[in-house]
Coordinates of C-alpha atoms and ligand atoms in Angstrom, one line a residue:
M1 CA 110.2 48.3 187.3
K2 CA 113.8 49.3 188.4
P3 CA 114.8 52.9 189.0
L4 CA 117.0 52.7 185.9
D5 CA 117.0 49.9 183.4
P6 CA 120.6 48.9 182.7
R7 CA 119.7 47.6 179.4
L8 CA 118.8 51.3 178.1
L9 CA 122.2 52.2 179.0
R10 CA 123.7 49.1 177.2
R11 CA 121.7 49.5 173.8
A12 CA 121.6 53.3 173.5
R13 CA 125.1 55.3 173.5
A14 CA 123.0 58.5 173.8
A15 CA 121.4 57.3 177.1
R16 CA 125.2 56.5 178.7
A17 CA 126.3 60.3 177.6
F18 CA 123.2 61.7 179.1
L19 CA 123.4 60.1 182.2
V20 CA 127.1 61.3 182.5
A21 CA 126.1 64.9 181.6
S22 CA 123.1 64.6 184.2
V23 CA 125.6 63.7 186.7
V24 CA 127.8 66.6 186.1
I25 CA 124.8 69.1 186.0
G26 CA 123.3 67.5 189.0
V27 CA 126.6 67.9 191.2
A28 CA 126.7 71.7 189.9
S29 CA 123.0 72.2 190.8
G30 CA 123.8 70.6 194.5
A31 CA 127.0 73.0 195.0
L32 CA 125.0 75.9 193.6
I33 CA 122.3 75.1 196.3
V34 CA 124.5 74.9 199.1
V35 CA 126.4 78.1 197.8
Q36 CA 122.9 79.8 197.6
A37 CA 122.0 78.8 201.2
V38 CA 125.3 79.7 202.6
L39 CA 125.2 83.5 200.9
L40 CA 121.5 83.8 202.3
A41 CA 122.4 83.0 205.8
R42 CA 125.6 85.2 205.5
G43 CA 123.5 88.1 204.3
I44 CA 120.7 87.9 206.6
A45 CA 123.2 87.3 209.7
G46 CA 125.2 90.4 208.4
V47 CA 122.4 92.8 208.2
V48 CA 120.6 91.3 211.9
L49 CA 124.0 91.3 213.7
H50 CA 126.2 94.1 212.9
G51 CA 124.0 95.9 210.1
A52 CA 126.7 95.2 207.6
D53 CA 126.5 96.2 203.9
V54 CA 125.5 93.3 201.9
T55 CA 125.5 94.4 198.2
G56 CA 128.4 92.2 197.2
V57 CA 126.3 89.3 198.9
V58 CA 123.1 90.1 197.0
W59 CA 125.2 90.4 193.8
A60 CA 126.5 86.5 194.3
L61 CA 123.0 85.6 195.2
A62 CA 121.8 87.0 192.1
A63 CA 124.5 85.2 190.1
V64 CA 123.9 81.9 191.8
V65 CA 120.0 82.0 190.9
A66 CA 120.8 82.8 187.2
G67 CA 123.4 80.1 187.4
R68 CA 120.7 77.2 188.7
A69 CA 118.4 78.6 185.9
A70 CA 121.1 78.0 183.3
L71 CA 121.7 74.5 184.5
L72 CA 117.9 74.1 184.6
W73 CA 117.9 75.0 180.8
L74 CA 121.0 72.8 180.0
Q75 CA 119.2 70.0 181.6
E76 CA 116.5 70.4 179.4
V77 CA 118.4 70.8 176.4
V78 CA 120.5 67.5 176.8
A79 CA 117.3 65.7 177.9
Q80 CA 115.2 66.4 174.7
R81 CA 118.4 65.4 172.5
A82 CA 118.9 62.4 174.2
A83 CA 115.6 61.4 174.4
A84 CA 115.6 61.9 170.5
A85 CA 118.6 59.9 169.9
V86 CA 117.6 57.1 172.2
K87 CA 114.3 56.7 170.4
S88 CA 115.8 56.7 166.9
T89 CA 118.5 54.2 168.1
L90 CA 115.8 51.8 169.7
R91 CA 113.5 52.3 166.6
R92 CA 116.1 51.6 164.2
Q93 CA 117.3 48.5 166.4
V94 CA 113.9 47.1 166.8
L95 CA 113.1 47.6 162.9
E96 CA 116.1 45.6 162.2
H97 CA 115.7 42.8 164.5
A98 CA 111.9 42.5 163.5
L99 CA 113.1 42.2 159.7
K100 CA 115.7 39.7 160.6
L101 CA 112.9 37.9 162.5
G102 CA 110.9 37.5 159.1
P103 CA 107.6 38.2 158.2
V104 CA 106.2 35.0 160.1
W105 CA 107.3 36.6 163.1
L106 CA 105.7 40.0 162.0
S107 CA 102.5 38.7 160.9
G108 CA 99.0 39.1 162.2
E109 CA 98.3 41.5 165.3
R110 CA 102.5 41.7 166.1
S111 CA 102.8 44.4 163.2
S112 CA 100.3 46.7 164.4
A113 CA 101.4 46.4 168.0
L114 CA 104.9 46.8 166.7
T115 CA 103.6 49.9 165.0
T116 CA 102.1 51.5 167.9
L117 CA 105.2 50.5 170.0
L118 CA 107.6 52.5 167.3
T119 CA 105.4 55.3 167.1
K120 CA 103.3 56.6 170.1
G121 CA 104.7 53.9 172.6
L122 CA 108.4 55.1 172.3
D123 CA 107.5 59.0 172.4
D124 CA 106.3 58.1 176.0
L125 CA 109.9 58.1 176.9
D126 CA 110.3 61.9 176.8
P127 CA 109.2 62.2 180.2
Y128 CA 111.5 59.5 181.3
F129 CA 114.6 61.4 180.0
A130 CA 113.4 65.0 180.6
R131 CA 111.9 64.7 183.9
Y132 CA 112.5 61.4 185.8
L133 CA 116.2 60.6 185.0
P134 CA 117.6 63.9 185.8
Q135 CA 115.2 64.0 189.1
L136 CA 117.0 60.3 189.8
V137 CA 120.5 62.1 189.5
L138 CA 119.5 64.8 191.7
A139 CA 118.0 62.3 194.3
A140 CA 121.2 61.0 194.5
T141 CA 123.7 63.8 194.4
V142 CA 121.8 66.8 195.9
P143 CA 120.9 65.2 199.5
A144 CA 124.5 63.8 199.5
G145 CA 126.0 67.5 199.3
V146 CA 123.5 69.3 201.3
V147 CA 124.1 67.3 204.2
G148 CA 127.9 67.0 203.9
W149 CA 127.6 70.6 204.2
M150 CA 125.6 71.0 207.0
A151 CA 127.8 68.6 209.0
T152 CA 130.6 71.2 208.8
G153 CA 128.2 73.5 210.6
D154 CA 126.1 71.5 212.6
L155 CA 126.9 67.8 213.2
I156 CA 123.5 67.4 215.1
A157 CA 121.4 68.6 212.5
A158 CA 123.1 66.9 209.8
G159 CA 122.5 63.7 211.8
T160 CA 118.8 64.4 211.8
V161 CA 118.5 64.5 208.3
L162 CA 120.6 61.9 207.7
V163 CA 118.2 59.9 210.0
T164 CA 115.0 61.1 208.6
L165 CA 115.9 61.2 204.8
P166 CA 115.4 57.2 204.2
L167 CA 111.8 57.8 205.6
I168 CA 110.8 59.2 202.5
P169 CA 111.9 56.4 200.0
I170 CA 110.7 53.8 202.8
F171 CA 107.1 55.3 202.9
M172 CA 107.1 55.7 199.1
A173 CA 107.8 52.2 198.7
L174 CA 105.3 51.3 201.5
I175 CA 102.6 53.5 199.5
G176 CA 103.4 51.7 196.2
W177 CA 103.5 48.2 197.5
A178 CA 99.8 49.0 199.0
T179 CA 98.5 50.6 195.9
Q180 CA 100.2 48.1 193.6
A181 CA 97.3 45.7 193.4
H182 CA 94.8 48.5 193.6
S183 CA 96.5 50.1 190.3
R184 CA 97.0 47.0 188.6
R185 CA 93.3 46.2 189.0
R186 CA 92.1 49.5 187.9
Q187 CA 94.6 49.1 184.8
R188 CA 92.7 46.1 184.0
A189 CA 89.4 47.4 184.7
L190 CA 90.3 50.6 182.3
G191 CA 91.4 48.3 179.4
V192 CA 88.2 46.0 179.7
L193 CA 86.1 49.4 179.8
A194 CA 88.1 50.7 176.8
H195 CA 87.2 47.3 174.9
H196 CA 83.7 47.3 175.8
F197 CA 83.1 51.0 174.9
T198 CA 84.6 50.4 171.5
D199 CA 82.5 47.5 171.1
V200 CA 79.4 49.4 171.9
V201 CA 80.5 52.1 169.6
T202 CA 81.8 50.2 166.5
G203 CA 78.4 48.0 166.9
L204 CA 76.2 50.9 167.0
P205 CA 74.9 50.9 163.2
T206 CA 74.4 46.9 163.6
L207 CA 72.4 47.5 166.8
K208 CA 70.4 50.5 165.0
L209 CA 69.6 48.0 162.4
F210 CA 67.9 45.8 164.6
G211 CA 66.1 48.6 166.5
R212 CA 68.6 47.6 169.7
A213 CA 70.4 51.2 169.8
K214 CA 68.4 52.3 172.7
A215 CA 69.3 49.4 175.2
Q216 CA 72.9 50.3 174.5
E217 CA 72.3 53.9 176.1
D218 CA 72.2 52.1 179.3
A219 CA 75.2 50.0 178.8
V220 CA 77.3 53.2 177.8
R221 CA 76.1 54.8 180.7
R222 CA 76.8 52.0 183.2
V223 CA 80.6 51.4 181.7
T224 CA 81.4 55.3 181.9
D225 CA 80.0 55.2 185.4
R226 CA 82.5 52.8 186.4
H227 CA 85.3 54.4 184.5
R228 CA 84.6 57.9 186.4
V229 CA 84.6 55.7 189.8
A230 CA 87.9 54.2 189.2
S231 CA 89.5 57.1 187.9
M232 CA 88.3 59.0 191.2
S233 CA 89.6 56.2 193.3
S234 CA 92.9 56.2 191.7
L235 CA 93.1 60.4 192.2
R236 CA 92.2 59.7 195.8
V237 CA 95.1 57.5 196.3
A238 CA 97.5 59.8 194.4
F239 CA 96.6 62.9 196.6
L240 CA 96.6 61.0 199.6
S241 CA 100.4 59.4 199.1
S242 CA 101.6 62.9 198.1
F243 CA 100.2 64.2 201.0
A244 CA 101.9 61.8 203.3
L245 CA 105.0 62.4 201.7
E246 CA 104.8 66.3 202.3
L247 CA 103.7 65.8 205.8
L248 CA 106.6 63.5 206.3
A249 CA 109.2 66.0 204.9
S250 CA 107.5 68.9 207.0
I251 CA 107.7 66.9 210.1
S252 CA 111.5 66.0 209.3
V253 CA 112.3 69.8 208.6
A254 CA 110.4 70.6 212.1
L255 CA 112.5 68.4 213.7
V256 CA 115.7 69.8 212.3
A257 CA 114.4 73.5 212.9
V258 CA 113.6 72.5 216.8
G259 CA 117.2 71.1 217.6
V260 CA 118.6 74.2 215.8
G261 CA 116.4 77.0 217.8
L262 CA 117.2 75.2 220.9
R263 CA 120.9 75.1 220.4
L264 CA 121.0 78.7 219.1
I265 CA 119.3 79.8 222.3
N266 CA 121.6 78.2 224.4
G267 CA 124.5 79.7 222.5
H268 CA 125.9 76.6 221.3
L269 CA 125.1 77.6 217.7
G270 CA 125.9 81.0 215.8
L271 CA 123.0 82.8 213.8
E272 CA 124.9 82.2 210.6
T273 CA 125.4 78.6 210.7
A274 CA 121.8 78.0 212.2
L275 CA 120.1 80.0 209.4
M276 CA 122.3 78.0 206.7
V277 CA 121.2 74.7 208.0
L278 CA 117.5 75.6 208.1
I279 CA 117.7 76.9 204.6
L280 CA 119.3 74.1 203.6
A281 CA 117.4 71.3 205.3
P282 CA 114.1 71.4 203.0
E283 CA 116.6 71.0 200.1
A284 CA 117.8 67.9 201.2
Y285 CA 114.2 66.2 201.2
L286 CA 112.9 67.9 197.6
P287 CA 114.7 66.0 195.4
L288 CA 113.7 62.5 196.9
R289 CA 110.2 63.4 196.9
Q290 CA 109.7 64.8 193.3
V291 CA 111.4 61.8 192.3
G292 CA 108.7 59.9 193.1
M293 CA 106.1 61.9 191.5
Q294 CA 108.3 61.6 187.9
F295 CA 108.3 57.8 188.7
H296 CA 104.8 57.4 188.0
A297 CA 104.9 60.3 185.0
S298 CA 107.3 58.3 183.1
A299 CA 105.8 54.7 183.8
D300 CA 104.3 54.4 180.2
G301 CA 107.7 55.1 178.7
V302 CA 109.2 52.5 180.9
A303 CA 106.4 50.1 179.8
A304 CA 107.1 51.0 176.0
S305 CA 110.7 50.4 176.6
E306 CA 110.6 47.0 178.2
E307 CA 108.5 46.0 175.3
V308 CA 111.1 47.1 172.9
F309 CA 113.7 44.8 175.0
R310 CA 111.1 42.0 174.8
V311 CA 111.4 42.2 171.0
L312 CA 115.1 42.9 171.1
E313 CA 115.7 39.9 173.4
T314 CA 113.8 37.7 170.8
P315 CA 116.2 35.2 169.8
L316 CA 117.1 35.1 165.8
P317 CA 116.7 31.9 164.2
E318 CA 120.1 30.4 163.8
R319 CA 121.6 30.6 160.2
G320 CA 125.0 30.1 158.7
A321 CA 127.4 32.0 157.2
R322 CA 128.3 30.3 153.7
I323 CA 127.9 32.4 150.5
D324 CA 128.4 29.5 148.1
V325 CA 124.6 28.8 147.5
P326 CA 124.4 26.2 144.7
D327 CA 122.7 27.4 141.9
L328 CA 119.1 26.5 141.7
R329 CA 119.3 26.6 137.7
T330 CA 121.2 23.1 138.0
N331 CA 120.7 21.8 141.6
T332 CA 117.5 19.9 142.8
L333 CA 115.8 21.5 145.7
Q334 CA 114.6 18.5 148.4
L335 CA 112.7 18.9 151.7
Y336 CA 112.9 15.7 153.7
D337 CA 110.7 15.1 156.4
V338 CA 109.9 18.7 157.3
T339 CA 107.7 19.3 160.2
V340 CA 106.7 22.6 161.4
R341 CA 104.8 23.8 164.7
Y342 CA 104.4 27.5 165.2
P343 CA 104.9 29.0 168.8
G344 CA 101.9 28.5 170.8
R345 CA 100.3 25.8 168.6
A346 CA 99.7 22.1 169.6
E347 CA 99.5 21.1 166.0
P348 CA 101.9 20.9 164.0
A349 CA 101.3 23.1 160.6
L350 CA 103.2 20.5 158.7
E351 CA 104.1 17.2 159.4
G352 CA 106.6 14.8 157.9
F353 CA 106.6 16.5 154.3
D354 CA 108.8 15.5 151.6
L355 CA 109.3 17.5 148.2
E356 CA 111.7 17.1 145.3
V357 CA 111.3 20.3 142.7
R358 CA 114.2 19.5 139.9
P359 CA 115.2 22.9 137.7
G360 CA 112.7 23.7 135.4
E361 CA 109.9 22.1 136.9
V362 CA 106.6 23.7 137.1
V363 CA 105.3 22.0 140.4
A364 CA 101.6 23.0 142.2
L365 CA 101.1 22.6 145.6
T366 CA 97.4 21.7 146.5
G367 CA 95.6 20.8 149.7
A368 CA 92.8 21.9 151.8
S369 CA 93.0 25.8 153.5
G370 CA 95.4 25.7 156.4
A371 CA 97.0 22.4 155.4
G372 CA 100.5 24.2 155.2
K373 CA 101.0 25.0 151.6
S374 CA 102.1 28.6 152.6
T375 CA 104.4 27.3 155.2
V376 CA 106.1 25.0 152.5
L377 CA 106.8 28.3 150.9
S378 CA 107.9 30.0 154.2
V379 CA 110.3 27.1 154.9
L380 CA 111.9 27.5 151.8
L381 CA 112.4 31.1 152.1
G382 CA 113.9 30.4 155.5
F383 CA 111.2 32.4 157.6
V384 CA 110.5 29.6 159.7
A385 CA 112.8 26.9 160.9
P386 CA 111.6 23.4 161.1
E387 CA 111.2 21.7 164.1
R388 CA 112.2 18.3 162.4
G389 CA 113.8 17.7 159.0
V390 CA 115.5 19.4 156.4
V391 CA 116.0 21.5 153.5
V392 CA 118.9 20.0 151.0
V393 CA 120.3 21.7 148.2
G394 CA 123.4 20.1 146.2
G395 CA 124.4 17.8 149.3
S396 CA 123.7 20.8 152.0
A397 CA 121.4 21.6 154.4
A398 CA 119.9 25.3 153.5
D399 CA 120.3 26.4 157.1
E400 CA 124.2 26.4 156.4
F401 CA 123.7 29.3 153.9
E402 CA 123.8 33.1 155.0
P403 CA 120.0 33.9 154.6
T404 CA 120.1 37.0 152.2
E405 CA 122.3 35.0 149.8
W406 CA 120.0 32.0 150.1
R407 CA 117.0 34.0 149.6
R408 CA 118.5 35.3 146.0
Q409 CA 117.8 32.2 144.7
F410 CA 114.0 32.7 145.1
A411 CA 111.5 35.3 143.8
W412 CA 108.3 35.2 145.9
V413 CA 104.6 36.3 145.3
P414 CA 103.2 36.2 148.7
Q415 CA 99.3 35.4 149.1
R416 CA 98.9 39.1 150.1
P417 CA 100.8 41.1 147.2
G418 CA 102.4 43.9 149.6
L419 CA 102.7 46.7 147.4
R420 CA 104.0 50.1 148.3
M421 CA 103.2 53.4 147.6
G422 CA 104.6 54.6 144.2
T423 CA 103.8 53.8 140.6
V424 CA 103.6 50.4 139.0
A425 CA 107.0 50.4 137.8
D426 CA 108.3 51.2 140.9
N427 CA 106.9 48.3 142.3
V428 CA 108.0 45.9 139.8
R429 CA 111.5 47.3 140.3
L430 CA 111.5 46.2 143.6
G431 CA 112.4 42.9 142.1
R432 CA 115.7 44.4 140.2
P433 CA 115.9 48.0 140.6
A434 CA 118.2 48.3 137.8
A435 CA 115.3 47.0 135.2
S436 CA 114.8 49.2 132.3
D437 CA 111.5 50.3 131.2
D438 CA 111.4 47.6 128.5
E439 CA 111.8 44.8 130.8
V440 CA 109.4 46.2 133.6
R441 CA 106.6 46.0 130.5
L442 CA 108.1 42.8 129.3
A443 CA 107.3 41.2 132.9
L444 CA 104.1 43.2 133.1
L445 CA 103.0 41.4 130.0
A446 CA 103.9 38.1 131.2
A447 CA 102.0 38.5 134.3
G448 CA 99.0 39.2 132.0
A449 CA 99.0 42.9 133.2
S450 CA 100.0 44.6 130.0
E451 CA 96.9 47.3 130.6
L452 CA 98.8 48.6 133.1
E453 CA 100.9 51.9 132.4
L454 CA 104.1 52.1 134.0
D455 CA 103.5 55.3 135.7
K456 CA 100.1 54.4 137.1
A457 CA 100.2 55.4 141.0
V458 CA 99.1 52.2 142.9
G459 CA 98.1 54.0 146.0
E460 CA 98.6 52.9 149.7
R461 CA 99.1 49.3 149.8
G462 CA 97.8 49.0 146.2
Q463 CA 94.5 50.2 146.9
L464 CA 94.1 52.2 143.6
L465 CA 94.3 48.8 141.7
S466 CA 91.6 45.8 141.7
G467 CA 92.9 42.8 143.7
G468 CA 93.8 41.1 140.7
Q469 CA 96.0 43.8 139.3
Q470 CA 97.8 43.7 142.6
R471 CA 98.5 40.1 142.0
R472 CA 99.6 40.6 138.7
V473 CA 101.9 43.4 139.4
A474 CA 103.3 41.2 142.4
L475 CA 103.8 38.5 139.9
A476 CA 105.6 40.9 137.4
R477 CA 107.8 42.1 140.5
A478 CA 108.8 38.2 140.8
L479 CA 109.3 37.6 137.1
V480 CA 111.5 40.8 136.6
T481 CA 114.4 39.3 138.9
D482 CA 116.8 36.8 137.6
A483 CA 115.9 34.5 140.6
P484 CA 115.8 30.5 139.3
V485 CA 113.1 29.7 141.4
L486 CA 109.4 31.4 141.4
L487 CA 107.4 30.8 144.7
L488 CA 104.0 31.7 144.0
D489 CA 101.2 31.7 146.7
E490 CA 98.0 31.4 144.7
P491 CA 99.0 33.8 142.0
T492 CA 96.2 33.8 140.0
A493 CA 93.6 34.1 142.9
G494 CA 91.1 37.2 141.8
L495 CA 92.0 36.5 138.0
D496 CA 89.5 35.5 135.5
A497 CA 90.1 32.3 133.3
E498 CA 91.6 34.5 130.4
A499 CA 94.0 36.2 132.5
E500 CA 94.8 33.1 134.3
A501 CA 95.6 31.3 131.0
A502 CA 97.9 34.3 129.8
V503 CA 99.7 34.2 133.4
V504 CA 100.3 30.4 133.0
A505 CA 101.6 30.7 129.5
G506 CA 104.0 33.7 130.8
L507 CA 105.4 31.5 133.4
R508 CA 105.9 28.5 131.1
A509 CA 108.0 30.7 128.6
T510 CA 110.4 32.1 131.4
G511 CA 111.8 28.6 131.6
R512 CA 112.2 29.0 135.5
T513 CA 111.2 26.4 138.1
V514 CA 108.2 27.2 139.5
L515 CA 106.6 26.1 143.0
M516 CA 103.1 27.5 143.3
V517 CA 100.5 27.0 145.5
A518 CA 97.0 26.5 143.5
H519 CA 93.9 25.8 143.8
R520 CA 92.0 26.1 140.3
P521 CA 91.8 23.1 138.3
A522 CA 93.2 25.3 135.1
L523 CA 96.4 26.2 137.3
I524 CA 96.8 22.8 138.3
A525 CA 96.3 21.2 135.0
A526 CA 99.2 23.6 133.8
A527 CA 101.8 22.1 135.9
D528 CA 103.9 19.5 135.2
R529 CA 102.7 17.8 138.3
A530 CA 100.8 18.3 141.4
V531 CA 102.0 17.7 145.2
V532 CA 99.3 17.4 147.5
V533 CA 100.2 19.1 151.4
G534 CA 98.5 17.5 154.6
S535 CA 97.3 14.4 155.9
R536 CA 95.1 12.1 154.0
E537 CA 92.1 12.8 156.3
L538 CA 92.2 16.9 155.3
V539 CA 92.4 16.3 151.6
S540 CA 89.4 13.8 151.4
V541 CA 87.3 16.4 153.4
Ligands
LIG1 P1 97.8 27.5 153.9 O1 98.7 27.9 153.3 O2 97.8 26.0 153.2 O3 96.3 27.9 153.7 P2 99.4 27.8 156.0 O4 100.8 27.2 155.9 O5 98.9 29.2 156.0 O6 98.3 26.9 155.4 O7 99.2 27.4 157.7 C1 99.1 26.2 158.3 C2 98.6 26.2 160.0 O8 99.5 27.0 160.3 C3 97.1 26.8 159.8 O9 96.6 26.1 160.9 C4 97.6 28.1 160.1 O10 96.6 28.6 161.1 C5 99.2 28.1 161.0 N1 99.8 29.1 160.7 C6 100.1 29.8 159.8 N2 100.9 30.8 159.7 C7 101.1 30.9 161.4 C8 101.5 31.7 162.3 N3 102.3 33.0 161.8 N4 101.3 31.4 163.5 C9 100.7 30.5 164.0 N5 100.2 29.8 163.6 C10 100.0 29.9 162.0
LIG2 MG1 98.1 30.1 152.4

């Protein structure tokens, strides 16, 4: 973990502005600390040595204290603003990048991990900005200013501080190094324990059903015991390490104090200078010690930002920039020898696949589950880049075209309908926002969903509709577009035979090119021809 991730500064302008503001505030704080020490020393020395009137000094001191308070307030305000701005920038960038990476990259557990990262995960950046970064800047500015000022009064004391100061980061690094393996082991143990605990709790109804719930009591007790031991041991390490640093700083200050005291007695040093040095000495060590503490407090946020950069640095598939996509109303769509392998999979999902779809044709894709039918549609939509082979239209390869322009040629009904909160009409209009009520109604009719009212709410992810209704709304959403090619992934799963017949008739009536993944004989029979996806062995089983 680096003290300051340069990628954060590069990606988020607010972070750069914040760092500059923090440096300004840090320098001002350092100056005020020095002024405060000088005023204190002058006031005390004045009273002790010649009983002088120190009202002026007291007022000045009050002003300095007020100034330091104002700087703290300013730092906090700036930090909260910066944190909010950076979080929103990173959220937007990650969302945009994830959208460009496409649904295949997003599929499965990735999307839930991404949701956690973009909500709770990034919120962990707050302590990083509000506590850690300002402290890091103070640790860089305050000791330098303090030692520099000390040197003007007492070179030997400044030298002592200069020699002992690096011991603090060195010891911090040593402690961190020694406890790293330990804390990593603990992190892993905690992860395992959390999973185990969730497993046991979610499994309780089943266990109860089979009369095994009692036995789990012991398991839960054992798990929580191990959790307690692990937490206590990490707390012990934390206390011990902060104790060690505290001790080190105290000894260093004592060293300075002994030297100053001796020189004061010998008459080499005036009282005012000696007091100033003594007051300043602890201030030199404080920011360094605190930066270590804040470093741990912000570890979660740093981990989240690393995760963000891992997403942002995932390379986008290379696509062209041509926008003169040939019209698929008149051009044939061809796939030659297409092979697709998903990352982390040894077996190709699709191997040496050829296909030709002429304008106006209705083609059914059949084959066993997992044969690669949905993958064919993903290749056509440009969601996955084939490892070998090409998609050709009008003599040009598909990857020469700008993705958004290319996708205008297609309307896609995915395997999961993917409806949004809103009404039926809202969801259909995702296909074409300008569609009139009549056009929406017509699309619903063609999709066999004429029983659905336009203003019926679909609920979250379409939950207020039945599975079959969700599919038909998704189909209507594809039909309402003016895309020349419809890509339908099992469009009639969950429909009864009658509804299916209506849908097929509706598809035919549009006169558009249709490529559909089909399982049921009625749907396959309704197509002009059927193409089998996958190896022969797979199909024959
Ligand atoms: P079908 O639609 O014919 O059932 P798919 O095209 O969905 O098959 O999947 C073909 C193969 O590719 C399957 O073995 C599946 O497990 C795998 N696969 C599909 N999507 C992904 C993905 N995003 N990541 C990894 N493997 C995938
Ligand atoms: Mg599929």
